[in-house]
Amino acid sequence: MAALATGGATPSDGATSFQRKVPASSRLAAIAGTRPSVRHGQLLLSSGLPSLDCVLGGGLAVGTLLLIEEDKYGIYSNLLFKYFLAEGIVCGHNLFVASAKEDPADILKELPAPLFDDVHKNQVDEKETAIKSKQESQESMKIAWRYQNLPKMEVSPAASARFGHYYDVSKTVSPELLKSIKWHRFFLPEEMSLHPEIKTCNMTCGYTRLLQSIQRIIYQEGFDGSYPQKKQKNILRIGIQSLGSVLWGDDICCTDNPEDIFSLTKFLYVLRGLLRMSLSACIITVPAHLIQNKAIMERVTNLSDTVVGLESFIGSERETNPLYKDYQGLIHVHQIPRLNSLICDVSGTKDLAFRLKRKQFTIENKKIINIATLINN
């Protein structure tokens, strides 16, 4: 019975029959690109933007949904969308990219390139050299005879524990890096041409087919934990672009009384159920400024876990205001999930602005925004 409890290890294997019991949080943290939250123990992954991770309390929780309210022209929301997917490529996660207006293959080709600067490379090389020298010194030392036959422990590189990366928006990811990951696509015009139109449960055909594709991948690839012994655990990153727009066959952006008023909310309800029971995380961009019925947007917000809105200065008075000259827009954190806690992990500041430099997109706290608000009032 002891052999079964310890995974079948016996003294004849050359190892002691005693094995230390590893906490569940430590086992989950072994997945690349993730780390457990200090507060609630939930497994976190990076959004691809370290400054956004800080605002959201350390990152995005696995099994949750991040909703991005698009800016007026969809420029900066599209950047956050690409950051999320690029981080998945660097971490070796599986990707699922869905869109109704742009081919997912073209989206991946336009992802920003990761920044592996010389300083970071030198730090990794120094750590690896230190690990090797330490191992050599340990081999040269004489140890007790009873420990000589025990198997040697492998030391993983320090770089694998890194959480969150930086990217250069002026460059695109290399084709070699794209080939190294596994990804799935959902292009709505392509799906509609291959299969006849269906409509179930007052949900548009595009939403139904999208849910079927996500569900199939989660079950077949084992992200629901159905193959814990046969397959190494990994994360599925799901990205859905401009959900709710006319291209998806939804009319919530066209009228106050759409034909399928609950179509989008039903989709989100089912999607959250799939996310909760799998090792996956999802980012969705929604043209909130085009949805005329505000009650629909409130339901969409309630059915999401994390909701972040982007307000661009393009075409507004703030674009020429000298107080905002260093920024391109504001970040509004509308909702943060409460996971295993009565309070949510949110930064103390609400004065958040973003700027797009030549190479990087950053979120910063600007106290002068309060002054500008008072002046405008």
mmCIF file of C-alpha atoms in Angstrom:
data_model
loop_
_atom_site.group_PDB
_atom_site.id
_atom_site.type_symbol
_atom_site.label_atom_id
_atom_site.label_comp_id
_atom_site.label_asym_id
_atom_site.label_seq_id
_atom_site.Cartn_x
_atom_site.Cartn_y
_atom_site.Cartn_z
ATOM 1 C CA MET A 1 0.000 0.000 0.000
ATOM 2 C CA ALA A 2 2.891 2.327 0.732
ATOM 3 C CA ALA A 3 4.232 1.792 -2.764
ATOM 4 C CA LEU A 4 0.900 2.788 -4.274
ATOM 5 C CA ALA A 5 0.675 5.920 -2.147
ATOM 6 C CA THR A 6 4.142 7.060 -3.140
ATOM 7 C CA GLY A 7 3.697 6.454 -6.849
ATOM 8 C CA GLY A 8 5.162 2.912 -6.852
ATOM 9 C CA ALA A 9 8.665 3.824 -5.651
ATOM 10 C CA THR A 10 10.364 0.926 -3.807
ATOM 11 C CA PRO A 11 13.840 0.514 -2.270
ATOM 12 C CA SER A 12 14.780 -1.707 -5.225
ATOM 13 C CA ASP A 13 14.480 1.308 -7.540
ATOM 14 C CA GLY A 14 17.589 2.808 -5.983
ATOM 15 C CA ALA A 15 15.577 5.462 -4.115
ATOM 16 C CA THR A 16 14.127 5.695 -0.641
ATOM 17 C CA SER A 17 10.455 4.725 -0.246
ATOM 18 C CA PHE A 18 9.740 7.976 1.582
ATOM 19 C CA GLN A 19 8.464 10.888 -0.538
ATOM 20 C CA ARG A 20 7.672 14.341 0.735
ATOM 21 C CA LYS A 21 4.046 15.346 0.268
ATOM 22 C CA VAL A 22 3.960 18.339 -2.084
ATOM 23 C CA PRO A 23 1.193 20.936 -1.541
ATOM 24 C CA ALA A 24 -1.343 21.373 -4.322
ATOM 25 C CA SER A 25 -0.238 24.972 -4.931
ATOM 26 C CA SER A 26 3.316 23.773 -5.598
ATOM 27 C CA ARG A 27 2.115 21.206 -8.135
ATOM 28 C CA LEU A 28 0.063 23.824 -9.979
ATOM 29 C CA ALA A 29 2.951 26.290 -10.015
ATOM 30 C CA ALA A 30 4.959 23.750 -12.069
ATOM 31 C CA ILE A 31 2.985 24.793 -15.171
ATOM 32 C CA ALA A 32 5.116 27.132 -17.290
ATOM 33 C CA GLY A 33 4.133 30.783 -17.226
ATOM 34 C CA THR A 34 2.015 30.534 -14.064
ATOM 35 C CA ARG A 35 2.359 31.197 -10.351
ATOM 36 C CA PRO A 36 0.017 30.876 -7.340
ATOM 37 C CA SER A 37 -1.494 34.028 -5.885
ATOM 38 C CA VAL A 38 -0.135 35.059 -2.498
ATOM 39 C CA ARG A 39 -3.574 36.069 -1.207
ATOM 40 C CA HIS A 40 -6.060 33.460 -2.388
ATOM 41 C CA GLY A 41 -3.849 30.672 -3.766
ATOM 42 C CA GLN A 42 -5.472 30.774 -7.198
ATOM 43 C CA LEU A 43 -3.207 29.967 -10.121
ATOM 44 C CA LEU A 44 -2.311 33.137 -12.051
ATOM 45 C CA LEU A 45 -0.975 33.788 -15.525
ATOM 46 C CA SER A 46 0.306 36.999 -17.040
ATOM 47 C CA SER A 47 -1.757 39.154 -19.378
ATOM 48 C CA GLY A 48 1.418 39.907 -21.338
ATOM 49 C CA LEU A 49 1.601 43.422 -19.869
ATOM 50 C CA PRO A 50 3.334 43.510 -16.443
ATOM 51 C CA SER A 51 1.833 46.903 -15.595
ATOM 52 C CA LEU A 52 -1.673 45.506 -16.217
ATOM 53 C CA ASP A 53 -0.873 42.458 -14.074
ATOM 54 C CA CYS A 54 0.012 44.804 -11.225
ATOM 55 C CA VAL A 55 -3.293 46.642 -11.585
ATOM 56 C CA LEU A 56 -5.260 43.377 -11.582
ATOM 57 C CA GLY A 57 -3.646 42.066 -8.403
ATOM 58 C CA GLY A 58 -0.792 40.014 -9.831
ATOM 59 C CA GLY A 59 -2.245 38.621 -13.044
ATOM 60 C CA LEU A 60 -5.242 36.793 -14.493
ATOM 61 C CA ALA A 61 -6.596 33.801 -12.600
ATOM 62 C CA VAL A 62 -6.795 30.550 -14.538
ATOM 63 C CA GLY A 63 -10.419 29.724 -15.315
ATOM 64 C CA THR A 64 -11.533 33.349 -15.559
ATOM 65 C CA LEU A 65 -12.629 35.725 -18.292
ATOM 66 C CA LEU A 66 -11.057 39.115 -19.040
ATOM 67 C CA LEU A 67 -13.372 41.502 -20.905
ATOM 68 C CA ILE A 68 -11.793 44.472 -22.692
ATOM 69 C CA GLU A 69 -14.118 47.317 -23.639
ATOM 70 C CA GLU A 70 -12.694 48.534 -26.924
ATOM 71 C CA ASP A 71 -11.628 52.107 -27.482
ATOM 72 C CA LYS A 72 -13.369 54.095 -30.189
ATOM 73 C CA TYR A 73 -11.121 52.956 -33.027
ATOM 74 C CA GLY A 74 -10.047 49.604 -31.553
ATOM 75 C CA ILE A 75 -6.354 50.462 -31.733
ATOM 76 C CA TYR A 76 -5.265 49.968 -28.128
ATOM 77 C CA SER A 77 -7.678 47.174 -27.246
ATOM 78 C CA ASN A 78 -6.225 45.240 -30.161
ATOM 79 C CA LEU A 79 -2.774 45.743 -28.624
ATOM 80 C CA LEU A 80 -3.854 44.225 -25.301
ATOM 81 C CA PHE A 81 -5.376 41.341 -27.242
ATOM 82 C CA LYS A 82 -2.062 40.697 -29.000
ATOM 83 C CA TYR A 83 -0.052 41.012 -25.771
ATOM 84 C CA PHE A 84 -2.155 38.249 -24.219
ATOM 85 C CA LEU A 85 -1.525 35.901 -27.157
ATOM 86 C CA ALA A 86 2.180 36.772 -27.402
ATOM 87 C CA GLU A 87 2.675 35.903 -23.741
ATOM 88 C CA GLY A 88 1.138 32.507 -24.437
ATOM 89 C CA ILE A 89 3.630 31.876 -27.234
ATOM 90 C CA VAL A 90 6.625 32.759 -25.054
ATOM 91 C CA CYS A 91 5.348 30.538 -22.205
ATOM 92 C CA GLY A 92 4.576 27.616 -24.514
ATOM 93 C CA HIS A 93 0.831 27.695 -23.888
ATOM 94 C CA ASN A 94 -1.732 26.463 -26.404
ATOM 95 C CA LEU A 95 -3.699 29.169 -28.209
ATOM 96 C CA PHE A 96 -7.236 29.418 -29.523
ATOM 97 C CA VAL A 97 -7.798 32.517 -31.667
ATOM 98 C CA ALA A 98 -11.312 33.442 -32.847
ATOM 99 C CA SER A 99 -12.294 36.343 -35.061
ATOM 100 C CA ALA A 100 -14.999 37.381 -37.488
ATOM 101 C CA LYS A 101 -13.120 40.071 -39.369
ATOM 102 C CA GLU A 102 -9.454 39.028 -39.505
ATOM 103 C CA ASP A 103 -7.864 35.678 -40.266
ATOM 104 C CA PRO A 104 -6.364 34.243 -37.031
ATOM 105 C CA ALA A 105 -3.189 33.347 -38.931
ATOM 106 C CA ASP A 106 -2.709 37.012 -39.824
ATOM 107 C CA ILE A 107 -3.306 38.010 -36.189
ATOM 108 C CA LEU A 108 -0.510 35.713 -35.017
ATOM 109 C CA LYS A 109 1.882 37.071 -37.619
ATOM 110 C CA GLU A 110 1.356 40.605 -36.240
ATOM 111 C CA LEU A 111 2.042 39.747 -32.584
ATOM 112 C CA PRO A 112 4.772 41.849 -30.934
ATOM 113 C CA ALA A 113 8.219 40.327 -30.597
ATOM 114 C CA PRO A 114 9.445 39.434 -27.082
ATOM 115 C CA LEU A 115 12.299 41.467 -25.648
ATOM 116 C CA PHE A 116 15.209 39.254 -24.627
ATOM 117 C CA ASP A 117 17.781 41.919 -23.824
ATOM 118 C CA ASP A 118 21.474 41.256 -23.230
ATOM 119 C CA VAL A 119 21.143 42.016 -19.518
ATOM 120 C CA HIS A 120 18.576 39.271 -19.051
ATOM 121 C CA LYS A 121 20.655 36.822 -21.097
ATOM 122 C CA ASN A 122 23.753 37.594 -19.036
ATOM 123 C CA GLN A 123 21.813 37.048 -15.810
ATOM 124 C CA VAL A 124 20.585 33.665 -17.034
ATOM 125 C CA ASP A 125 24.088 32.659 -18.142
ATOM 126 C CA GLU A 126 25.549 33.682 -14.773
ATOM 127 C CA LYS A 127 22.907 31.673 -12.882
ATOM 128 C CA GLU A 128 23.490 28.601 -15.043
ATOM 129 C CA THR A 129 27.269 28.897 -14.549
ATOM 130 C CA ALA A 130 26.776 29.197 -10.792
ATOM 131 C CA ILE A 131 24.536 26.111 -10.767
ATOM 132 C CA LYS A 132 27.080 24.066 -12.737
ATOM 133 C CA SER A 133 29.990 25.113 -10.512
ATOM 134 C CA LYS A 134 27.949 24.252 -7.419
ATOM 135 C CA GLN A 135 27.156 20.809 -8.822
ATOM 136 C CA GLU A 136 30.832 20.179 -9.610
ATOM 137 C CA SER A 137 31.884 21.191 -6.127
ATOM 138 C CA GLN A 138 29.259 18.887 -4.616
ATOM 139 C CA GLU A 139 30.511 15.957 -6.703
ATOM 140 C CA SER A 140 34.065 16.529 -5.532
ATOM 141 C CA MET A 141 33.012 16.486 -1.869
ATOM 142 C CA LYS A 142 32.942 13.222 0.051
ATOM 143 C CA ILE A 143 29.519 12.354 1.428
ATOM 144 C CA ALA A 144 28.182 9.607 3.664
ATOM 145 C CA TRP A 145 28.148 6.145 2.042
ATOM 146 C CA ARG A 146 24.397 5.682 2.566
ATOM 147 C CA TYR A 147 23.566 8.604 0.225
ATOM 148 C CA GLN A 148 25.939 7.725 -2.612
ATOM 149 C CA ASN A 149 23.469 5.495 -4.475
ATOM 150 C CA LEU A 150 20.573 7.968 -4.362
ATOM 151 C CA PRO A 151 19.563 9.537 -7.709
ATOM 152 C CA LYS A 152 20.776 13.088 -8.357
ATOM 153 C CA MET A 153 18.272 15.928 -8.353
ATOM 154 C CA GLU A 154 17.963 17.972 -11.547
ATOM 155 C CA VAL A 155 18.065 21.730 -11.148
ATOM 156 C CA SER A 156 15.815 23.620 -13.556
ATOM 157 C CA PRO A 157 17.080 26.851 -15.147
ATOM 158 C CA ALA A 158 16.178 30.060 -13.323
ATOM 159 C CA ALA A 159 14.698 31.575 -16.479
ATOM 160 C CA SER A 160 11.762 29.131 -16.509
ATOM 161 C CA ALA A 161 10.377 30.690 -13.325
ATOM 162 C CA ARG A 162 9.995 34.128 -14.870
ATOM 163 C CA PHE A 163 6.448 35.534 -14.792
ATOM 164 C CA GLY A 164 5.503 38.124 -17.389
ATOM 165 C CA HIS A 165 7.591 39.414 -20.279
ATOM 166 C CA TYR A 166 8.148 42.624 -22.202
ATOM 167 C CA TYR A 167 7.539 43.086 -25.916
ATOM 168 C CA ASP A 168 8.598 45.341 -28.765
ATOM 169 C CA VAL A 169 5.544 46.575 -30.665
ATOM 170 C CA SER A 170 7.746 47.854 -33.486
ATOM 171 C CA LYS A 171 8.708 44.267 -34.387
ATOM 172 C CA THR A 172 6.712 41.108 -35.011
ATOM 173 C CA VAL A 173 7.276 37.672 -33.558
ATOM 174 C CA SER A 174 9.630 35.407 -35.489
ATOM 175 C CA PRO A 175 8.190 32.573 -37.638
ATOM 176 C CA GLU A 176 10.388 30.067 -35.772
ATOM 177 C CA LEU A 177 8.721 30.981 -32.483
ATOM 178 C CA LEU A 178 5.267 30.610 -34.023
ATOM 179 C CA LYS A 179 6.089 27.119 -35.261
ATOM 180 C CA SER A 180 7.102 26.032 -31.767
ATOM 181 C CA ILE A 181 3.578 26.339 -30.300
ATOM 182 C CA LYS A 182 0.283 24.585 -30.886
ATOM 183 C CA TRP A 183 -2.662 26.779 -31.771
ATOM 184 C CA HIS A 184 -6.234 26.486 -33.018
ATOM 185 C CA ARG A 185 -8.186 28.858 -35.221
ATOM 186 C CA PHE A 186 -11.801 29.929 -35.605
ATOM 187 C CA PHE A 187 -12.525 32.243 -38.527
ATOM 188 C CA LEU A 188 -16.283 32.822 -38.716
ATOM 189 C CA PRO A 189 -16.626 33.360 -42.523
ATOM 190 C CA GLU A 190 -14.664 30.160 -43.041
ATOM 191 C CA GLU A 191 -16.789 28.195 -40.569
ATOM 192 C CA MET A 192 -20.052 29.456 -42.075
ATOM 193 C CA SER A 193 -19.003 28.399 -45.570
ATOM 194 C CA LEU A 194 -18.092 24.882 -44.448
ATOM 195 C CA HIS A 195 -21.189 24.101 -42.372
ATOM 196 C CA PRO A 196 -24.885 24.874 -42.787
ATOM 197 C CA GLU A 197 -26.399 27.571 -40.614
ATOM 198 C CA ILE A 198 -27.783 26.473 -37.262
ATOM 199 C CA LYS A 199 -29.486 28.337 -34.447
ATOM 200 C CA THR A 200 -30.189 26.903 -30.998
ATOM 201 C CA CYS A 201 -31.462 28.274 -27.675
ATOM 202 C CA ASN A 202 -31.986 31.801 -29.040
ATOM 203 C CA MET A 203 -28.265 32.095 -29.789
ATOM 204 C CA THR A 204 -26.772 33.219 -33.075
ATOM 205 C CA CYS A 205 -25.129 30.662 -35.307
ATOM 206 C CA GLY A 206 -21.677 32.188 -34.857
ATOM 207 C CA TYR A 207 -21.825 31.968 -31.072
ATOM 208 C CA THR A 208 -23.070 28.375 -31.169
ATOM 209 C CA ARG A 209 -20.286 27.233 -33.461
ATOM 210 C CA LEU A 210 -17.690 29.077 -31.400
ATOM 211 C CA LEU A 211 -18.835 27.366 -28.188
ATOM 212 C CA GLN A 212 -18.759 23.985 -29.908
ATOM 213 C CA SER A 213 -15.178 24.564 -31.082
ATOM 214 C CA ILE A 214 -13.970 25.680 -27.645
ATOM 215 C CA GLN A 215 -15.685 22.765 -25.926
ATOM 216 C CA ARG A 216 -14.236 20.260 -28.391
ATOM 217 C CA ILE A 217 -10.679 21.520 -27.891
ATOM 218 C CA ILE A 218 -10.961 21.557 -24.085
ATOM 219 C CA TYR A 219 -12.202 17.947 -24.015
ATOM 220 C CA GLN A 220 -10.023 16.488 -26.780
ATOM 221 C CA GLU A 221 -6.788 18.147 -25.668
ATOM 222 C CA GLY A 222 -7.336 17.232 -22.008
ATOM 223 C CA PHE A 223 -7.530 20.757 -20.574
ATOM 224 C CA ASP A 224 -10.426 19.590 -18.406
ATOM 225 C CA GLY A 225 -8.081 17.244 -16.523
ATOM 226 C CA SER A 226 -9.468 14.087 -18.125
ATOM 227 C CA TYR A 227 -5.958 12.816 -18.950
ATOM 228 C CA PRO A 228 -3.869 13.741 -15.894
ATOM 229 C CA GLN A 229 -1.566 10.721 -16.216
ATOM 230 C CA LYS A 230 -1.040 10.720 -19.980
ATOM 231 C CA LYS A 231 -0.458 14.365 -20.738
ATOM 232 C CA GLN A 232 1.660 17.109 -19.256
ATOM 233 C CA LYS A 233 -0.439 19.956 -17.912
ATOM 234 C CA ASN A 234 -0.569 23.123 -19.949
ATOM 235 C CA ILE A 235 -2.700 26.254 -20.275
ATOM 236 C CA LEU A 236 -5.141 27.058 -23.064
ATOM 237 C CA ARG A 237 -5.293 30.777 -23.860
ATOM 238 C CA ILE A 238 -8.497 31.754 -25.660
ATOM 239 C CA GLY A 239 -8.701 35.047 -27.538
ATOM 240 C CA ILE A 240 -11.979 36.270 -29.098
ATOM 241 C CA GLN A 241 -11.898 39.498 -31.092
ATOM 242 C CA SER A 242 -14.749 42.066 -31.272
ATOM 243 C CA LEU A 243 -17.449 39.807 -29.885
ATOM 244 C CA GLY A 244 -20.933 41.314 -30.219
ATOM 245 C CA SER A 245 -20.183 43.181 -33.415
ATOM 246 C CA VAL A 246 -22.338 42.918 -36.545
ATOM 247 C CA LEU A 247 -19.794 40.567 -38.127
ATOM 248 C CA TRP A 248 -20.718 37.917 -35.558
ATOM 249 C CA GLY A 249 -24.346 38.067 -36.701
ATOM 250 C CA ASP A 250 -25.458 39.954 -33.606
ATOM 251 C CA ASP A 251 -27.530 43.133 -33.863
ATOM 252 C CA ILE A 252 -26.972 44.568 -30.356
ATOM 253 C CA CYS A 253 -24.817 47.290 -31.894
ATOM 254 C CA CYS A 254 -27.530 48.309 -34.355
ATOM 255 C CA THR A 255 -30.680 48.772 -32.330
ATOM 256 C CA ASP A 256 -32.099 49.284 -28.859
ATOM 257 C CA ASN A 257 -34.297 46.196 -29.163
ATOM 258 C CA PRO A 258 -32.233 43.481 -30.852
ATOM 259 C CA GLU A 259 -33.851 40.318 -32.126
ATOM 260 C CA ASP A 260 -31.699 38.083 -29.887
ATOM 261 C CA ILE A 261 -31.330 40.273 -26.839
ATOM 262 C CA PHE A 262 -29.932 37.433 -24.683
ATOM 263 C CA SER A 263 -27.722 35.832 -27.314
ATOM 264 C CA LEU A 264 -24.437 37.334 -26.091
ATOM 265 C CA THR A 265 -25.228 36.849 -22.405
ATOM 266 C CA LYS A 266 -26.086 33.183 -22.957
ATOM 267 C CA PHE A 267 -22.809 32.708 -24.773
ATOM 268 C CA LEU A 268 -20.841 34.223 -21.863
ATOM 269 C CA TYR A 269 -22.760 32.124 -19.332
ATOM 270 C CA VAL A 270 -21.835 28.863 -21.081
ATOM 271 C CA LEU A 271 -18.267 30.026 -21.755
ATOM 272 C CA ARG A 272 -17.641 30.771 -18.065
ATOM 273 C CA GLY A 273 -18.779 27.257 -17.231
ATOM 274 C CA LEU A 274 -16.204 25.822 -19.652
ATOM 275 C CA LEU A 275 -13.466 28.043 -18.254
ATOM 276 C CA ARG A 276 -14.197 27.127 -14.633
ATOM 277 C CA MET A 277 -13.711 23.407 -15.230
ATOM 278 C CA SER A 278 -10.524 23.650 -17.317
ATOM 279 C CA LEU A 279 -6.965 24.962 -17.280
ATOM 280 C CA SER A 280 -7.763 27.896 -19.534
ATOM 281 C CA ALA A 281 -8.156 31.667 -19.555
ATOM 282 C CA CYS A 282 -9.969 33.895 -22.018
ATOM 283 C CA ILE A 283 -9.702 37.464 -23.256
ATOM 284 C CA ILE A 284 -12.602 39.037 -25.172
ATOM 285 C CA THR A 285 -12.771 42.465 -26.760
ATOM 286 C CA VAL A 286 -16.248 44.015 -27.039
ATOM 287 C CA PRO A 287 -17.233 47.262 -28.855
ATOM 288 C CA ALA A 288 -19.041 48.579 -25.756
ATOM 289 C CA HIS A 289 -19.327 52.101 -27.176
ATOM 290 C CA LEU A 290 -21.525 50.745 -30.013
ATOM 291 C CA ILE A 291 -23.958 48.792 -27.824
ATOM 292 C CA GLN A 292 -26.977 51.066 -27.569
ATOM 293 C CA ASN A 293 -28.913 49.149 -24.908
ATOM 294 C CA LYS A 294 -26.966 49.781 -21.699
ATOM 295 C CA ALA A 295 -28.871 47.022 -19.870
ATOM 296 C CA ILE A 296 -27.218 44.483 -22.187
ATOM 297 C CA MET A 297 -23.779 45.878 -21.351
ATOM 298 C CA GLU A 298 -24.539 45.630 -17.639
ATOM 299 C CA ARG A 299 -25.439 41.956 -18.035
ATOM 300 C CA VAL A 300 -22.253 41.369 -20.035
ATOM 301 C CA THR A 301 -20.215 42.993 -17.264
ATOM 302 C CA ASN A 302 -21.876 40.860 -14.588
ATOM 303 C CA LEU A 303 -21.141 37.689 -16.555
ATOM 304 C CA SER A 304 -17.454 38.557 -16.860
ATOM 305 C CA ASP A 305 -14.790 38.164 -14.177
ATOM 306 C CA THR A 306 -12.474 41.074 -14.941
ATOM 307 C CA VAL A 307 -13.654 44.101 -16.935
ATOM 308 C CA VAL A 308 -11.258 46.774 -18.188
ATOM 309 C CA GLY A 309 -12.283 49.732 -20.352
ATOM 310 C CA LEU A 310 -10.055 51.775 -22.644
ATOM 311 C CA GLU A 311 -10.774 55.443 -23.350
ATOM 312 C CA SER A 312 -8.721 56.839 -26.210
ATOM 313 C CA PHE A 313 -7.946 60.549 -26.562
ATOM 314 C CA ILE A 314 -8.121 60.366 -30.375
ATOM 315 C CA GLY A 315 -10.674 62.875 -31.626
ATOM 316 C CA SER A 316 -11.440 64.285 -28.164
ATOM 317 C CA GLU A 317 -10.543 67.557 -26.442
ATOM 318 C CA ARG A 318 -8.027 65.774 -24.222
ATOM 319 C CA GLU A 319 -5.891 65.019 -27.259
ATOM 320 C CA THR A 320 -4.798 68.662 -27.421
ATOM 321 C CA ASN A 321 -4.845 69.238 -23.654
ATOM 322 C CA PRO A 322 -1.253 69.863 -22.468
ATOM 323 C CA LEU A 323 -1.974 68.022 -19.207
ATOM 324 C CA TYR A 324 -2.405 64.799 -21.202
ATOM 325 C CA LYS A 325 0.346 65.364 -23.743
ATOM 326 C CA ASP A 326 2.352 62.309 -22.607
ATOM 327 C CA TYR A 327 -0.580 59.888 -22.773
ATOM 328 C CA GLN A 328 -2.859 58.371 -25.398
ATOM 329 C CA GLY A 329 -5.805 57.465 -23.161
ATOM 330 C CA LEU A 330 -7.199 56.302 -19.822
ATOM 331 C CA ILE A 331 -7.677 52.847 -18.293
ATOM 332 C CA HIS A 332 -10.882 52.149 -16.345
ATOM 333 C CA VAL A 333 -10.956 49.022 -14.177
ATOM 334 C CA HIS A 334 -14.692 48.344 -13.831
ATOM 335 C CA GLN A 335 -14.621 44.931 -12.180
ATOM 336 C CA ILE A 336 -12.156 42.604 -10.413
ATOM 337 C CA PRO A 337 -13.144 39.067 -9.355
ATOM 338 C CA ARG A 338 -13.285 38.016 -5.697
ATOM 339 C CA LEU A 339 -11.612 34.618 -5.697
ATOM 340 C CA ASN A 340 -11.544 32.637 -2.453
ATOM 341 C CA SER A 341 -11.726 35.965 -0.627
ATOM 342 C CA LEU A 342 -14.201 38.604 0.523
ATOM 343 C CA ILE A 343 -12.173 41.376 -1.094
ATOM 344 C CA CYS A 344 -10.660 41.712 -4.533
ATOM 345 C CA ASP A 345 -7.008 42.251 -5.378
ATOM 346 C CA VAL A 346 -6.986 45.730 -6.887
ATOM 347 C CA SER A 347 -4.386 48.463 -6.737
ATOM 348 C CA GLY A 348 -5.100 51.460 -4.531
ATOM 349 C CA THR A 349 -4.971 53.930 -7.392
ATOM 350 C CA LYS A 350 -7.726 54.623 -9.913
ATOM 351 C CA ASP A 351 -5.924 57.319 -11.887
ATOM 352 C CA LEU A 352 -4.553 55.112 -14.637
ATOM 353 C CA ALA A 353 -3.422 56.255 -18.050
ATOM 354 C CA PHE A 354 -1.672 54.459 -20.887
ATOM 355 C CA ARG A 355 0.969 55.593 -23.285
ATOM 356 C CA LEU A 356 2.277 54.028 -26.459
ATOM 357 C CA LYS A 357 5.970 54.632 -26.888
ATOM 358 C CA ARG A 358 7.993 53.697 -29.918
ATOM 359 C CA LYS A 359 8.504 50.145 -28.703
ATOM 360 C CA GLN A 360 6.307 49.579 -25.659
ATOM 361 C CA PHE A 361 2.775 50.016 -24.405
ATOM 362 C CA THR A 362 2.637 50.868 -20.684
ATOM 363 C CA ILE A 363 0.040 51.680 -18.028
ATOM 364 C CA GLU A 364 0.985 54.338 -15.505
ATOM 365 C CA ASN A 365 -0.443 56.217 -12.556
ATOM 366 C CA LYS A 366 -0.685 59.942 -13.198
ATOM 367 C CA LYS A 367 -1.710 62.135 -10.289
ATOM 368 C CA ILE A 368 -2.126 65.130 -12.559
ATOM 369 C CA ILE A 369 -5.234 63.484 -14.024
ATOM 370 C CA ASN A 370 -7.128 64.588 -10.915
ATOM 371 C CA ILE A 371 -6.086 68.179 -11.529
ATOM 372 C CA ALA A 372 -7.198 67.962 -15.143
ATOM 373 C CA THR A 373 -10.585 66.583 -14.094
ATOM 374 C CA LEU A 374 -11.097 69.485 -11.702
ATOM 375 C CA ILE A 375 -10.156 72.016 -14.372
ATOM 376 C CA ASN A 376 -12.592 70.450 -16.876
ATOM 377 C CA ASN A 377 -15.379 70.459 -14.306
#
